[in-house]
Each structure stands twice: as structure tokens, then as C-alpha cells.
mmCIF file of C-alpha atoms in Angstrom:
data_model
loop_
_atom_site.group_PDB
_atom_site.id
_atom_site.type_symbol
_atom_site.label_atom_id
_atom_site.label_comp_id
_atom_site.label_asym_id
_atom_site.label_seq_id
_atom_site.Cartn_x
_atom_site.Cartn_y
_atom_site.Cartn_z
ATOM 1 C CA UNK A 1 -20.650 10.644 -12.785
ATOM 2 C CA UNK A 2 -18.254 10.336 -10.296
ATOM 3 C CA UNK A 3 -15.117 8.639 -11.954
ATOM 4 C CA UNK A 4 -11.990 10.276 -12.112
ATOM 5 C CA UNK A 5 -11.953 12.586 -15.065
ATOM 6 C CA UNK A 6 -8.643 13.846 -15.328
ATOM 7 C CA UNK A 7 -5.445 11.327 -16.206
ATOM 8 C CA UNK A 8 -1.927 11.333 -14.693
ATOM 9 C CA UNK A 9 0.152 13.228 -17.172
ATOM 10 C CA UNK A 10 2.938 10.917 -18.698
ATOM 11 C CA UNK A 11 6.537 11.990 -17.536
ATOM 12 C CA UNK A 12 8.639 9.708 -20.185
ATOM 13 C CA UNK A 13 8.894 10.172 -23.905
ATOM 14 C CA UNK A 14 8.210 7.045 -25.646
ATOM 15 C CA UNK A 15 11.467 6.887 -27.127
ATOM 16 C CA UNK A 16 13.055 6.222 -23.877
ATOM 17 C CA UNK A 17 11.962 2.769 -23.588
ATOM 18 C CA UNK A 18 11.686 -0.438 -25.660
ATOM 19 C CA UNK A 19 7.810 -1.291 -26.884
ATOM 20 C CA UNK A 20 7.921 -3.868 -23.771
ATOM 21 C CA UNK A 21 9.057 -1.322 -21.372
ATOM 22 C CA UNK A 22 6.442 1.068 -22.592
ATOM 23 C CA UNK A 23 3.394 -1.384 -21.826
ATOM 24 C CA UNK A 24 4.911 -2.096 -18.395
ATOM 25 C CA UNK A 25 6.279 0.737 -16.639
ATOM 26 C CA UNK A 26 2.889 2.719 -16.293
ATOM 27 C CA UNK A 27 -0.782 2.107 -16.490
ATOM 28 C CA UNK A 28 -1.714 4.186 -19.427
ATOM 29 C CA UNK A 29 -4.823 6.783 -19.662
ATOM 30 C CA UNK A 30 -7.737 5.444 -21.346
ATOM 31 C CA UNK A 31 -11.558 6.654 -21.948
ATOM 32 C CA UNK A 32 -13.101 3.686 -20.267
ATOM 33 C CA UNK A 33 -12.905 2.976 -16.719
ATOM 34 C CA UNK A 34 -11.319 -0.305 -15.278
ATOM 35 C CA UNK A 35 -13.640 -3.117 -14.234
ATOM 36 C CA UNK A 36 -13.771 -3.658 -10.539
ATOM 37 C CA UNK A 37 -11.055 -6.109 -9.074
ATOM 38 C CA UNK A 38 -12.711 -9.244 -7.545
ATOM 39 C CA UNK A 39 -9.150 -10.386 -5.848
ATOM 40 C CA UNK A 40 -6.891 -8.072 -4.584
ATOM 41 C CA UNK A 41 -3.414 -8.608 -2.279
ATOM 42 C CA UNK A 42 -1.356 -6.342 -0.444
ATOM 43 C CA UNK A 43 2.084 -7.008 0.380
ATOM 44 C CA UNK A 44 5.311 -5.209 1.457
ATOM 45 C CA UNK A 45 8.004 -6.801 -0.558
ATOM 46 C CA UNK A 46 10.641 -5.365 1.820
ATOM 47 C CA UNK A 47 12.635 -5.066 -1.551
ATOM 48 C CA UNK A 48 11.599 -6.183 -4.928
ATOM 49 C CA UNK A 49 14.675 -6.634 -6.362
ATOM 50 C CA UNK A 50 16.268 -8.767 -3.952
ATOM 51 C CA UNK A 51 12.585 -10.779 -3.968
ATOM 52 C CA UNK A 52 13.126 -11.266 -8.025
ATOM 53 C CA UNK A 53 16.571 -12.397 -7.320
ATOM 54 C CA UNK A 54 16.049 -14.832 -4.696
ATOM 55 C CA UNK A 55 12.479 -15.564 -4.646
ATOM 56 C CA UNK A 56 11.212 -15.376 -8.008
ATOM 57 C CA UNK A 57 9.731 -18.731 -8.405
ATOM 58 C CA UNK A 58 7.627 -18.883 -5.343
ATOM 59 C CA UNK A 59 6.215 -15.168 -6.486
ATOM 60 C CA UNK A 60 5.514 -16.749 -9.853
ATOM 61 C CA UNK A 61 3.655 -19.834 -8.002
ATOM 62 C CA UNK A 62 1.893 -17.358 -5.888
ATOM 63 C CA UNK A 63 0.179 -15.169 -8.520
ATOM 64 C CA UNK A 64 -0.338 -18.408 -10.561
ATOM 65 C CA UNK A 65 -2.105 -19.854 -7.711
ATOM 66 C CA UNK A 66 -4.404 -16.913 -6.298
ATOM 67 C CA UNK A 67 -4.820 -15.223 -9.828
ATOM 68 C CA UNK A 68 -5.310 -11.679 -8.411
ATOM 69 C CA UNK A 69 -6.703 -8.894 -10.454
ATOM 70 C CA UNK A 70 -4.761 -6.256 -8.557
ATOM 71 C CA UNK A 71 -1.278 -6.579 -6.554
ATOM 72 C CA UNK A 72 -0.499 -3.435 -4.370
ATOM 73 C CA UNK A 73 3.196 -3.871 -3.246
ATOM 74 C CA UNK A 74 4.970 -1.709 -0.777
ATOM 75 C CA UNK A 75 8.468 -1.053 0.097
ATOM 76 C CA UNK A 76 9.441 -1.872 -3.465
ATOM 77 C CA UNK A 77 13.101 0.027 -2.855
ATOM 78 C CA UNK A 78 13.595 0.568 -6.525
ATOM 79 C CA UNK A 79 15.043 3.695 -7.723
ATOM 80 C CA UNK A 80 13.300 6.010 -9.743
ATOM 81 C CA UNK A 81 14.656 6.703 -13.381
ATOM 82 C CA UNK A 82 17.241 9.227 -13.545
ATOM 83 C CA UNK A 83 19.150 10.551 -16.574
ATOM 84 C CA UNK A 84 22.392 10.187 -14.655
ATOM 85 C CA UNK A 85 22.466 6.527 -13.548
ATOM 86 C CA UNK A 86 24.946 7.486 -11.149
ATOM 87 C CA UNK A 87 23.086 10.562 -9.263
ATOM 88 C CA UNK A 88 22.879 10.242 -5.564
ATOM 89 C CA UNK A 89 19.742 9.944 -3.344
ATOM 90 C CA UNK A 90 20.259 13.665 -2.339
ATOM 91 C CA UNK A 91 21.241 14.969 -5.734
ATOM 92 C CA UNK A 92 19.385 17.819 -7.372
ATOM 93 C CA UNK A 93 19.134 15.432 -10.666
ATOM 94 C CA UNK A 94 15.287 15.387 -12.092
ATOM 95 C CA UNK A 95 13.802 11.796 -11.374
ATOM 96 C CA UNK A 96 11.097 9.922 -13.708
ATOM 97 C CA UNK A 97 9.121 8.362 -10.525
ATOM 98 C CA UNK A 98 6.879 6.486 -12.797
ATOM 99 C CA UNK A 99 9.609 4.155 -13.915
ATOM 100 C CA UNK A 100 12.669 2.335 -12.196
ATOM 101 C CA UNK A 101 16.090 3.070 -13.052
ATOM 102 C CA UNK A 102 17.199 1.375 -16.238
ATOM 103 C CA UNK A 103 19.281 -0.904 -14.407
ATOM 104 C CA UNK A 104 17.221 -1.659 -12.021
ATOM 105 C CA UNK A 105 14.341 -2.556 -14.453
ATOM 106 C CA UNK A 106 16.687 -4.852 -16.002
ATOM 107 C CA UNK A 107 17.012 -6.832 -12.800
ATOM 108 C CA UNK A 108 13.489 -7.178 -12.430
ATOM 109 C CA UNK A 109 12.541 -7.738 -16.158
ATOM 110 C CA UNK A 110 13.010 -11.249 -15.531
ATOM 111 C CA UNK A 111 10.170 -11.566 -12.906
ATOM 112 C CA UNK A 112 7.973 -8.932 -14.328
ATOM 113 C CA UNK A 113 8.264 -9.451 -18.091
ATOM 114 C CA UNK A 114 7.565 -13.222 -17.862
ATOM 115 C CA UNK A 115 4.744 -15.670 -17.036
ATOM 116 C CA UNK A 116 2.598 -14.761 -15.279
ATOM 117 C CA UNK A 117 3.219 -11.393 -14.302
ATOM 118 C CA UNK A 118 3.591 -10.046 -17.933
ATOM 119 C CA UNK A 119 -0.283 -10.023 -17.892
ATOM 120 C CA UNK A 120 0.064 -7.207 -15.808
ATOM 121 C CA UNK A 121 0.423 -3.488 -16.225
ATOM 122 C CA UNK A 122 2.778 -1.825 -13.814
ATOM 123 C CA UNK A 123 2.199 1.269 -11.739
ATOM 124 C CA UNK A 124 5.350 2.423 -10.126
ATOM 125 C CA UNK A 125 5.940 5.445 -7.759
ATOM 126 C CA UNK A 126 9.438 5.559 -6.463
ATOM 127 C CA UNK A 127 11.885 7.501 -4.646
ATOM 128 C CA UNK A 128 15.319 8.396 -5.715
ATOM 129 C CA UNK A 129 17.160 5.607 -3.434
ATOM 130 C CA UNK A 130 16.661 2.063 -2.318
ATOM 131 C CA UNK A 131 13.860 3.554 0.295
ATOM 132 C CA UNK A 132 9.921 3.222 0.472
ATOM 133 C CA UNK A 133 8.355 3.191 -3.176
ATOM 134 C CA UNK A 134 4.985 1.369 -3.982
ATOM 135 C CA UNK A 135 4.091 -0.839 -7.239
ATOM 136 C CA UNK A 136 0.422 -1.390 -8.377
ATOM 137 C CA UNK A 137 -0.203 -4.282 -10.958
ATOM 138 C CA UNK A 138 -3.476 -4.406 -12.533
ATOM 139 C CA UNK A 139 -4.301 -7.326 -14.541
ATOM 140 C CA UNK A 140 -5.252 -6.582 -18.326
ATOM 141 C CA UNK A 141 -8.533 -8.491 -18.204
ATOM 142 C CA UNK A 142 -9.748 -5.161 -16.559
ATOM 143 C CA UNK A 143 -8.762 -3.135 -18.712
ATOM 144 C CA UNK A 144 -6.678 0.154 -18.271
ATOM 145 C CA UNK A 145 -6.082 1.498 -15.006
ATOM 146 C CA UNK A 146 -5.166 5.366 -14.262
ATOM 147 C CA UNK A 147 -2.982 5.723 -11.178
ATOM 148 C CA UNK A 148 -2.564 8.922 -9.152
ATOM 149 C CA UNK A 149 0.390 8.626 -6.967
ATOM 150 C CA UNK A 150 0.232 11.623 -4.723
ATOM 151 C CA UNK A 151 -2.672 12.938 -2.016
ATOM 152 C CA UNK A 152 -2.338 16.017 -4.645
ATOM 153 C CA UNK A 153 -3.061 14.177 -7.522
ATOM 154 C CA UNK A 154 -5.643 12.201 -6.131
ATOM 155 C CA UNK A 155 -7.207 15.095 -4.562
ATOM 156 C CA UNK A 156 -6.899 17.344 -7.913
ATOM 157 C CA UNK A 157 -8.699 14.363 -9.862
ATOM 158 C CA UNK A 158 -11.608 13.984 -7.279
ATOM 159 C CA UNK A 159 -11.871 18.141 -7.295
ATOM 160 C CA UNK A 160 -12.157 18.025 -11.204
ATOM 161 C CA UNK A 161 -14.714 15.275 -11.186
ATOM 162 C CA UNK A 162 -17.076 16.605 -8.969
ATOM 163 C CA UNK A 163 -16.413 20.357 -10.708
ATOM 164 C CA UNK A 164 -18.334 18.423 -13.469
ATOM 165 C CA UNK A 165 -21.428 17.953 -11.449
ATOM 166 C CA UNK A 166 -23.894 20.630 -12.144
ATOM 167 C CA UNK A 167 -23.980 21.346 -8.315
ATOM 168 C CA UNK A 168 -20.315 20.596 -8.179
ATOM 169 C CA UNK A 169 -17.377 23.268 -6.933
ATOM 170 C CA UNK A 170 -14.984 25.129 -9.425
ATOM 171 C CA UNK A 171 -12.693 23.587 -11.132
ATOM 172 C CA UNK A 172 -9.059 23.173 -9.548
ATOM 173 C CA UNK A 173 -6.135 24.907 -11.694
ATOM 174 C CA UNK A 174 -3.834 22.580 -13.327
ATOM 175 C CA UNK A 175 -1.799 20.591 -10.928
ATOM 176 C CA UNK A 176 2.030 21.273 -10.558
ATOM 177 C CA UNK A 177 3.828 18.273 -12.222
ATOM 178 C CA UNK A 178 6.003 18.311 -9.188
ATOM 179 C CA UNK A 179 3.037 17.230 -7.360
ATOM 180 C CA UNK A 180 2.426 14.024 -9.265
ATOM 181 C CA UNK A 181 4.135 11.974 -7.001
ATOM 182 C CA UNK A 182 4.819 11.570 -3.395
ATOM 183 C CA UNK A 183 8.747 12.178 -3.204
ATOM 184 C CA UNK A 184 9.197 8.818 -1.536
ATOM 185 C CA UNK A 185 6.757 6.919 -3.872
ATOM 186 C CA UNK A 186 4.293 6.156 -0.507
ATOM 187 C CA UNK A 187 1.004 6.343 -2.232
ATOM 188 C CA UNK A 188 -1.168 5.250 -5.346
ATOM 189 C CA UNK A 189 -5.127 5.550 -5.764
ATOM 190 C CA UNK A 190 -7.137 4.663 -8.736
ATOM 191 C CA UNK A 191 -10.751 4.631 -9.754
ATOM 192 C CA UNK A 192 -12.845 1.334 -10.704
ATOM 193 C CA UNK A 193 -15.852 0.971 -12.019
ATOM 194 C CA UNK A 194 -17.645 1.281 -8.740
ATOM 195 C CA UNK A 195 -15.063 1.909 -6.317
ATOM 196 C CA UNK A 196 -11.723 3.313 -5.426
ATOM 197 C CA UNK A 197 -8.484 1.700 -4.163
ATOM 198 C CA UNK A 198 -5.831 3.627 -2.313
ATOM 199 C CA UNK A 199 -2.331 1.784 -1.753
ATOM 200 C CA UNK A 200 -0.064 3.184 0.847
ATOM 201 C CA UNK A 201 3.170 2.360 2.556
ATOM 202 C CA UNK A 202 2.530 4.483 5.653
ATOM 203 C CA UNK A 203 5.777 5.927 7.110
ATOM 204 C CA UNK A 204 7.206 4.520 10.427
ATOM 205 C CA UNK A 205 6.554 6.539 13.506
ATOM 206 C CA UNK A 206 10.419 5.727 13.930
ATOM 207 C CA UNK A 207 12.361 6.702 17.690
ATOM 208 C CA UNK A 208 12.918 10.627 17.378
ATOM 209 C CA UNK A 209 10.895 13.217 17.623
ATOM 210 C CA UNK A 210 11.193 14.461 14.230
ATOM 211 C CA UNK A 211 10.262 11.154 12.794
ATOM 212 C CA UNK A 212 7.315 11.046 15.497
ATOM 213 C CA UNK A 213 5.786 14.528 14.398
ATOM 214 C CA UNK A 214 6.656 13.492 10.591
ATOM 215 C CA UNK A 215 4.481 10.381 10.829
ATOM 216 C CA UNK A 216 1.819 12.420 12.699
ATOM 217 C CA UNK A 217 1.515 14.888 9.837
ATOM 218 C CA UNK A 218 1.334 12.237 7.464
ATOM 219 C CA UNK A 219 -1.920 10.397 9.454
ATOM 220 C CA UNK A 220 -3.337 14.115 9.723
ATOM 221 C CA UNK A 221 -2.790 14.917 5.625
ATOM 222 C CA UNK A 222 -4.601 11.461 5.097
ATOM 223 C CA UNK A 223 -7.422 12.208 7.184
ATOM 224 C CA UNK A 224 -8.124 15.626 5.425
ATOM 225 C CA UNK A 225 -8.093 13.941 2.328
ATOM 226 C CA UNK A 226 -10.569 11.071 3.465
ATOM 227 C CA UNK A 227 -12.955 13.786 4.629
ATOM 228 C CA UNK A 228 -12.906 15.843 1.374
ATOM 229 C CA UNK A 229 -12.847 12.621 -0.734
ATOM 230 C CA UNK A 230 -15.908 11.440 1.354
ATOM 231 C CA UNK A 231 -18.076 14.765 0.407
ATOM 232 C CA UNK A 232 -16.575 15.408 -2.885
ATOM 233 C CA UNK A 233 -17.557 11.745 -4.389
ATOM 234 C CA UNK A 234 -20.759 11.712 -2.118
ATOM 235 C CA UNK A 235 -19.866 8.511 -0.426
ATOM 236 C CA UNK A 236 -18.305 6.431 -3.416
ATOM 237 C CA UNK A 237 -16.827 3.190 -1.929
ATOM 238 C CA UNK A 238 -13.094 3.009 -1.176
ATOM 239 C CA UNK A 239 -10.753 0.199 -0.148
ATOM 240 C CA UNK A 240 -7.480 1.165 1.637
ATOM 241 C CA UNK A 241 -5.234 -1.336 1.536
ATOM 242 C CA UNK A 242 -1.139 -1.691 2.157
ATOM 243 C CA UNK A 243 1.308 -1.581 5.032
ATOM 244 C CA UNK A 244 -0.206 0.891 7.237
ATOM 245 C CA UNK A 245 2.707 0.566 10.420
ATOM 246 C CA UNK A 246 0.464 0.252 13.107
ATOM 247 C CA UNK A 247 -0.882 -2.686 15.270
ATOM 248 C CA UNK A 248 -4.265 -1.402 15.817
ATOM 249 C CA UNK A 249 -5.270 -3.127 19.093
ATOM 250 C CA UNK A 250 -3.208 -5.362 21.763
ATOM 251 C CA UNK A 251 -5.057 -8.462 19.676
ATOM 252 C CA UNK A 252 -2.831 -7.561 16.989
ATOM 253 C CA UNK A 253 0.591 -8.648 17.754
ATOM 254 C CA UNK A 254 1.762 -11.675 19.861
ATOM 255 C CA UNK A 255 3.579 -9.821 22.458
ATOM 256 C CA UNK A 256 1.511 -6.504 23.362
ATOM 257 C CA UNK A 257 3.322 -5.741 26.556
ATOM 258 C CA UNK A 258 6.763 -6.580 24.895
ATOM 259 C CA UNK A 259 5.792 -4.014 22.127
ATOM 260 C CA UNK A 260 4.301 -1.477 24.267
ATOM 261 C CA UNK A 261 7.439 -1.189 26.914
ATOM 262 C CA UNK A 262 9.933 -0.939 24.107
ATOM 263 C CA UNK A 263 12.452 1.991 23.874
ATOM 264 C CA UNK A 264 15.448 2.346 21.781
ATOM 265 C CA UNK A 265 18.852 0.258 22.389
ATOM 266 C CA UNK A 266 21.150 1.658 24.597
ATOM 267 C CA UNK A 267 18.906 4.502 26.197
ATOM 268 C CA UNK A 268 17.486 3.894 29.851
ATOM 269 C CA UNK A 269 13.809 3.775 30.847
ATOM 270 C CA UNK A 270 14.253 7.285 32.746
ATOM 271 C CA UNK A 271 15.970 8.612 29.573
ATOM 272 C CA UNK A 272 13.943 7.505 27.255
ATOM 273 C CA UNK A 273 10.790 8.494 29.118
ATOM 274 C CA UNK A 274 12.167 12.481 30.031
ATOM 275 C CA UNK A 275 12.598 12.440 25.921
ATOM 276 C CA UNK A 276 9.607 11.101 24.726
ATOM 277 C CA UNK A 277 6.044 12.232 24.946
ATOM 278 C CA UNK A 278 3.695 9.822 26.417
ATOM 279 C CA UNK A 279 1.631 9.329 23.462
ATOM 280 C CA UNK A 280 4.902 8.478 21.247
ATOM 281 C CA UNK A 281 5.963 5.563 23.794
ATOM 282 C CA UNK A 282 6.208 2.594 22.691
ATOM 283 C CA UNK A 283 7.305 0.484 19.369
ATOM 284 C CA UNK A 284 6.611 2.198 16.531
ATOM 285 C CA UNK A 285 3.149 1.007 15.623
ATOM 286 C CA UNK A 286 2.227 0.569 19.191
ATOM 287 C CA UNK A 287 1.879 4.288 20.614
ATOM 288 C CA UNK A 288 -1.241 5.615 22.028
ATOM 289 C CA UNK A 289 -0.749 8.465 19.233
ATOM 290 C CA UNK A 290 -0.780 6.054 16.114
ATOM 291 C CA UNK A 291 -3.640 3.949 17.490
ATOM 292 C CA UNK A 292 -5.783 6.888 18.426
ATOM 293 C CA UNK A 293 -5.238 8.577 14.888
ATOM 294 C CA UNK A 294 -5.790 5.330 13.142
ATOM 295 C CA UNK A 295 -9.024 5.071 14.405
ATOM 296 C CA UNK A 296 -9.726 8.571 13.366
ATOM 297 C CA UNK A 297 -8.718 7.750 9.887
ATOM 298 C CA UNK A 298 -11.102 4.592 9.788
ATOM 299 C CA UNK A 299 -14.198 7.339 11.173
ATOM 300 C CA UNK A 300 -13.220 9.805 8.584
ATOM 301 C CA UNK A 301 -13.260 7.410 5.697
ATOM 302 C CA UNK A 302 -16.076 5.146 7.007
ATOM 303 C CA UNK A 303 -13.930 2.489 6.775
ATOM 304 C CA UNK A 304 -14.185 -1.009 8.560
ATOM 305 C CA UNK A 305 -11.004 -3.735 8.742
ATOM 306 C CA UNK A 306 -12.041 -6.070 6.882
ATOM 307 C CA UNK A 307 -9.932 -9.087 8.282
ATOM 308 C CA UNK A 308 -11.310 -8.239 12.011
ATOM 309 C CA UNK A 309 -14.548 -8.229 10.906
ATOM 310 C CA UNK A 310 -14.178 -11.835 9.781
ATOM 311 C CA UNK A 311 -11.837 -12.614 12.513
ATOM 312 C CA UNK A 312 -13.575 -10.909 15.821
ATOM 313 C CA UNK A 313 -11.638 -13.509 18.300
ATOM 314 C CA UNK A 314 -8.270 -13.205 19.744
ATOM 315 C CA UNK A 315 -5.708 -15.318 18.049
ATOM 316 C CA UNK A 316 -3.903 -16.978 21.198
ATOM 317 C CA UNK A 317 -1.545 -19.264 19.095
ATOM 318 C CA UNK A 318 1.464 -16.624 17.848
ATOM 319 C CA UNK A 319 2.146 -19.250 15.052
ATOM 320 C CA UNK A 320 -1.289 -18.399 13.598
ATOM 321 C CA UNK A 321 -1.949 -16.766 10.061
ATOM 322 C CA UNK A 322 -3.042 -13.808 11.975
ATOM 323 C CA UNK A 323 -0.172 -11.671 11.979
ATOM 324 C CA UNK A 324 1.288 -10.069 8.776
ATOM 325 C CA UNK A 325 4.794 -9.365 10.090
ATOM 326 C CA UNK A 326 7.189 -11.579 11.846
ATOM 327 C CA UNK A 327 10.826 -10.980 13.381
ATOM 328 C CA UNK A 328 13.644 -12.813 11.292
ATOM 329 C CA UNK A 329 14.703 -16.102 13.317
ATOM 330 C CA UNK A 330 18.462 -16.383 14.399
ATOM 331 C CA UNK A 331 20.606 -18.396 12.006
ATOM 332 C CA UNK A 332 22.593 -20.226 14.055
ATOM 333 C CA UNK A 333 21.204 -20.245 17.835
ATOM 334 C CA UNK A 334 17.290 -20.345 17.916
ATOM 335 C CA UNK A 335 15.817 -18.024 20.206
ATOM 336 C CA UNK A 336 18.466 -15.298 20.578
ATOM 337 C CA UNK A 337 16.906 -13.047 17.516
ATOM 338 C CA UNK A 338 15.357 -10.353 19.161
ATOM 339 C CA UNK A 339 12.207 -10.701 17.677
ATOM 340 C CA UNK A 340 12.147 -14.089 16.994
ATOM 341 C CA UNK A 341 8.650 -15.784 17.387
ATOM 342 C CA UNK A 342 7.147 -11.973 17.911
ATOM 343 C CA UNK A 343 4.612 -10.850 15.395
ATOM 344 C CA UNK A 344 2.192 -7.696 14.770
ATOM 345 C CA UNK A 345 -0.615 -7.455 11.893
ATOM 346 C CA UNK A 346 0.375 -4.356 10.714
ATOM 347 C CA UNK A 347 -1.015 -4.709 6.553
ATOM 348 C CA UNK A 348 -4.826 -4.002 6.258
ATOM 349 C CA UNK A 349 -7.609 -3.971 3.890
ATOM 350 C CA UNK A 350 -9.838 -1.352 4.998
ATOM 351 C CA UNK A 351 -13.371 -0.856 3.087
ATOM 352 C CA UNK A 352 -16.175 1.301 3.035
ATOM 353 C CA UNK A 353 -19.273 0.286 5.223
ATOM 354 C CA UNK A 354 -21.084 0.172 1.994
ATOM 355 C CA UNK A 355 -18.684 -2.700 0.616
ATOM 356 C CA UNK A 356 -19.501 -4.973 3.686
ATOM 357 C CA UNK A 357 -22.031 -6.878 1.693
ATOM 358 C CA UNK A 358 -19.644 -7.456 -1.147
ATOM 359 C CA UNK A 359 -17.111 -9.011 1.401
ATOM 360 C CA UNK A 360 -16.259 -12.911 0.510
ATOM 361 C CA UNK A 361 -12.801 -13.461 2.352
ATOM 362 C CA UNK A 362 -9.874 -11.406 3.720
ATOM 363 C CA UNK A 363 -6.899 -13.957 4.654
ATOM 364 C CA UNK A 364 -3.326 -13.448 5.910
ATOM 365 C CA UNK A 365 -1.386 -15.608 3.609
ATOM 366 C CA UNK A 366 1.721 -16.451 5.872
ATOM 367 C CA UNK A 367 2.452 -17.717 9.229
ATOM 368 C CA UNK A 368 4.802 -19.344 11.627
ATOM 369 C CA UNK A 369 8.113 -18.925 13.011
ATOM 370 C CA UNK A 370 9.865 -19.810 9.907
ATOM 371 C CA UNK A 371 7.636 -17.122 7.756
ATOM 372 C CA UNK A 372 5.757 -19.734 5.746
ATOM 373 C CA UNK A 373 4.028 -17.708 2.857
ATOM 374 C CA UNK A 374 6.392 -14.715 3.402
ATOM 375 C CA UNK A 375 7.887 -15.222 -0.169
ATOM 376 C CA UNK A 376 11.181 -13.882 1.304
ATOM 377 C CA UNK A 377 9.853 -10.788 3.096
ATOM 378 C CA UNK A 378 9.298 -9.846 6.549
ATOM 379 C CA UNK A 379 5.760 -9.322 5.799
ATOM 380 C CA UNK A 380 3.216 -11.630 4.332
ATOM 381 C CA UNK A 381 0.765 -10.771 1.495
ATOM 382 C CA UNK A 382 -2.939 -10.526 2.076
ATOM 383 C CA UNK A 383 -5.653 -11.307 0.108
ATOM 384 C CA UNK A 384 -8.801 -10.018 -0.376
ATOM 385 C CA UNK A 385 -12.045 -11.312 -2.137
ATOM 386 C CA UNK A 386 -15.014 -9.349 -3.296
ATOM 387 C CA UNK A 387 -18.155 -11.235 -3.869
ATOM 388 C CA UNK A 388 -18.754 -11.879 -7.674
ATOM 389 C CA UNK A 389 -22.771 -11.550 -7.773
ATOM 390 C CA UNK A 390 -23.131 -8.518 -5.912
ATOM 391 C CA UNK A 391 -21.596 -5.718 -8.396
ATOM 392 C CA UNK A 392 -24.022 -3.904 -10.527
ATOM 393 C CA UNK A 393 -22.310 -1.106 -12.521
ATOM 394 C CA UNK A 394 -24.919 1.659 -12.933
ATOM 395 C CA UNK A 395 -23.226 2.569 -16.374
ATOM 396 C CA UNK A 396 -23.596 -0.998 -17.669
ATOM 397 C CA UNK A 397 -19.910 -1.859 -17.753
ATOM 398 C CA UNK A 398 -20.161 -4.331 -14.986
ATOM 399 C CA UNK A 399 -17.795 -5.076 -12.143
ATOM 400 C CA UNK A 400 -16.687 -8.471 -10.872
ATOM 401 C CA UNK A 401 -18.140 -11.455 -12.743
ATOM 402 C CA UNK A 402 -17.250 -15.166 -12.831
ATOM 403 C CA UNK A 403 -15.718 -14.729 -16.064
ATOM 404 C CA UNK A 404 -13.002 -12.284 -15.221
#
């Protein structure tokens, strides 16, 4: 009753892509609900084309080893498809954000169209240029998933589903197609059999007042969405993953004082304090404003931090697998890079409290000053496993099971 009923409209004609591309470019609509994933991975790739060129073998081995049901990628940095292949990022040319530009799809094909990733269906949400962008890879064994790629699209789907209940609200008007994707491809939302999944690449707060206000607006809009979703879905469980661009507490970095005292290069402490609100001070991700709004987001969604629940003690070893972002090491002289040896936990799996009995493990899969397990990015993957024996779909479709 609470599963999503309306499907994201196809934005490209089938004649524009080969059969393989048609299969891969997005998760197509289906009358069946996807089975619940048991194993999920979130990873900020810091440029998927670069990873495909330089780290393809590592990525393939990673997928073979962990065999995730769903892989959520942030900061794909892949250009959205455009009929004008030379279009600039600020040009008015119409984009199809659900598929990569043809030339970039060709560069990605050796990675995505060969084993093991060829067994996954890809749902893209992309920006005009090589900026931001998200990708959700859903294994074929789960069935077909329909992915909504903006808060407007997700909200419209939820309202439509709620309107079909006898006591539900009035059905919303049709959604403007221009609102089907976030303009920078920062959000994806999908309904599985017994819970929903939200994948986001949260905007970095930056150093300017304009970027601070933009991040604050993002946080407030997502909070409003979570509150409405809780009400209209009658508390249907949610998993929210991605790069949240916030270190929740002092325990979520190796150098709290360093990051809290940070200021833009070339600006004195006095000038920075005079130009910056107190709530916005410090390294992006470490300000009082960001941390307090993150708390409000957790409260609005009824969510908990899966990794922190399983790892409540403070990790004192800066090389430990407890941080998801790490500064690059100096190429020639060790110790000279500004962030060498420093790390932050910015990537999360946030779960509804109803899912806590099903939480099996949540692991940070990278460690050390040499960024072992980071697959070429400055962020490492985070793996979530749900218990395979505590899922019961009331409609009989089943969720996680040992035979998936």
C-alpha cells in the first residue's frame, strides 16, 4: 500500500541508444517492486571517468569480493547527455540527465559493460558539466527499480502513493518534467519491498556566505521532505546514504581542533571572523551550523548513524578504518601536504530506528595514510549489511534472503 505508484518518465527515445546502452542507462519502470537489498555500498568516486581509466581493475575486484546488491556513487563527475556535444556547462542546451554524454558513456563502457558490473542496472542523475552527479547501480537479481532523482520527484511519488489510500490526501498535479532531476544530480530515491533508499551528494558548505546559505537551504529542504515523508508513508523505513559533507561530532575526525580553526587561505583570523557568522566558522563540514542541522535531519527522519551505533568508542588511531575521507599524501616530501595524515568521516548510512534489529554490520572499507582501499578516490567505500533472516514482506514478495 505504501510502495511508490508513479514512475519516472523516460527522457530519451530508444532510438538514441544501442540495446546495451538502453539496458544500462537507467532502471526502467516495472509493475513489480524490487526486492530488498541485503548488501549496500556508498562511495564518493571523485570522478568516475578517472576511476574507470585508472582504477578499473581495483573496482572490478572490489565488486567481485563484496557482491553488493546496490552500489550508490556520489561525485560521478560525468556530463549529462546533450544533442550538442560541445555545449558548455552554462549553455541553455537541453540535457538528458538520466544518461551520460555519448563520448563519456564510451569511456565508461569498459568498466560498466563488462563483468561484474554488467549485471547491474544503472540509474544516473547528472549535471551539465563534470560536477557533482550521482549513480545508483542495482543488481539485476533484485528486479527492476525505479529511481526518482529530485526532492520534487520523490515527494510527488510519495504524495501520489498516499492519495490512493482511503484516508489519503488529494492526488498531486502532474510533475513538471524540468523538476524530475536535481540540476546538479545530487539526489536519488527508490522504493524497495519494505524500505526506501535515499542516495545524496550533499553540497559542500564552502567558504563564502553565498555557499553557506546554499548549504543551509539544502539542509532545510531535505528536513521538510523527511518530515512530510514520515507522515505520508506512515513511518515506512528509510536508509539514507551518501557523502553528507559533515563530520557529525568531534569523534568523526583525526584533528578536530585543526579543522575547527581552519579559515580560507590568505585571510587573517581577524578578517575571517569579521566576515563570517559564528555558526559558519571552521572547515566545511565542521561548523556549529552544519552539525546542529545534521542533528535536526536525524530527528526529522527518525534516523540513526549505523556505523557509530556499532562503533561507539572514539578511535584514537588516525590510520584506523574509522574515517571515510583522507588527505592526499605529498608526492615527494612526506608531511608537506596540508591534509596529509588527517582524516574525516563524511560518508554515512543513516537508518530508520525500525531497521536497527536488521542491522548486521556497517564497515568503513579504507584505512591508512596511503589511502588503502580507497579505489583511487579521496573517499573510501562504506558497506552496510542487513540481516538476511528478519525481512518479511507483507505482500509475499520477500526481501533479503540467502539465495539472493
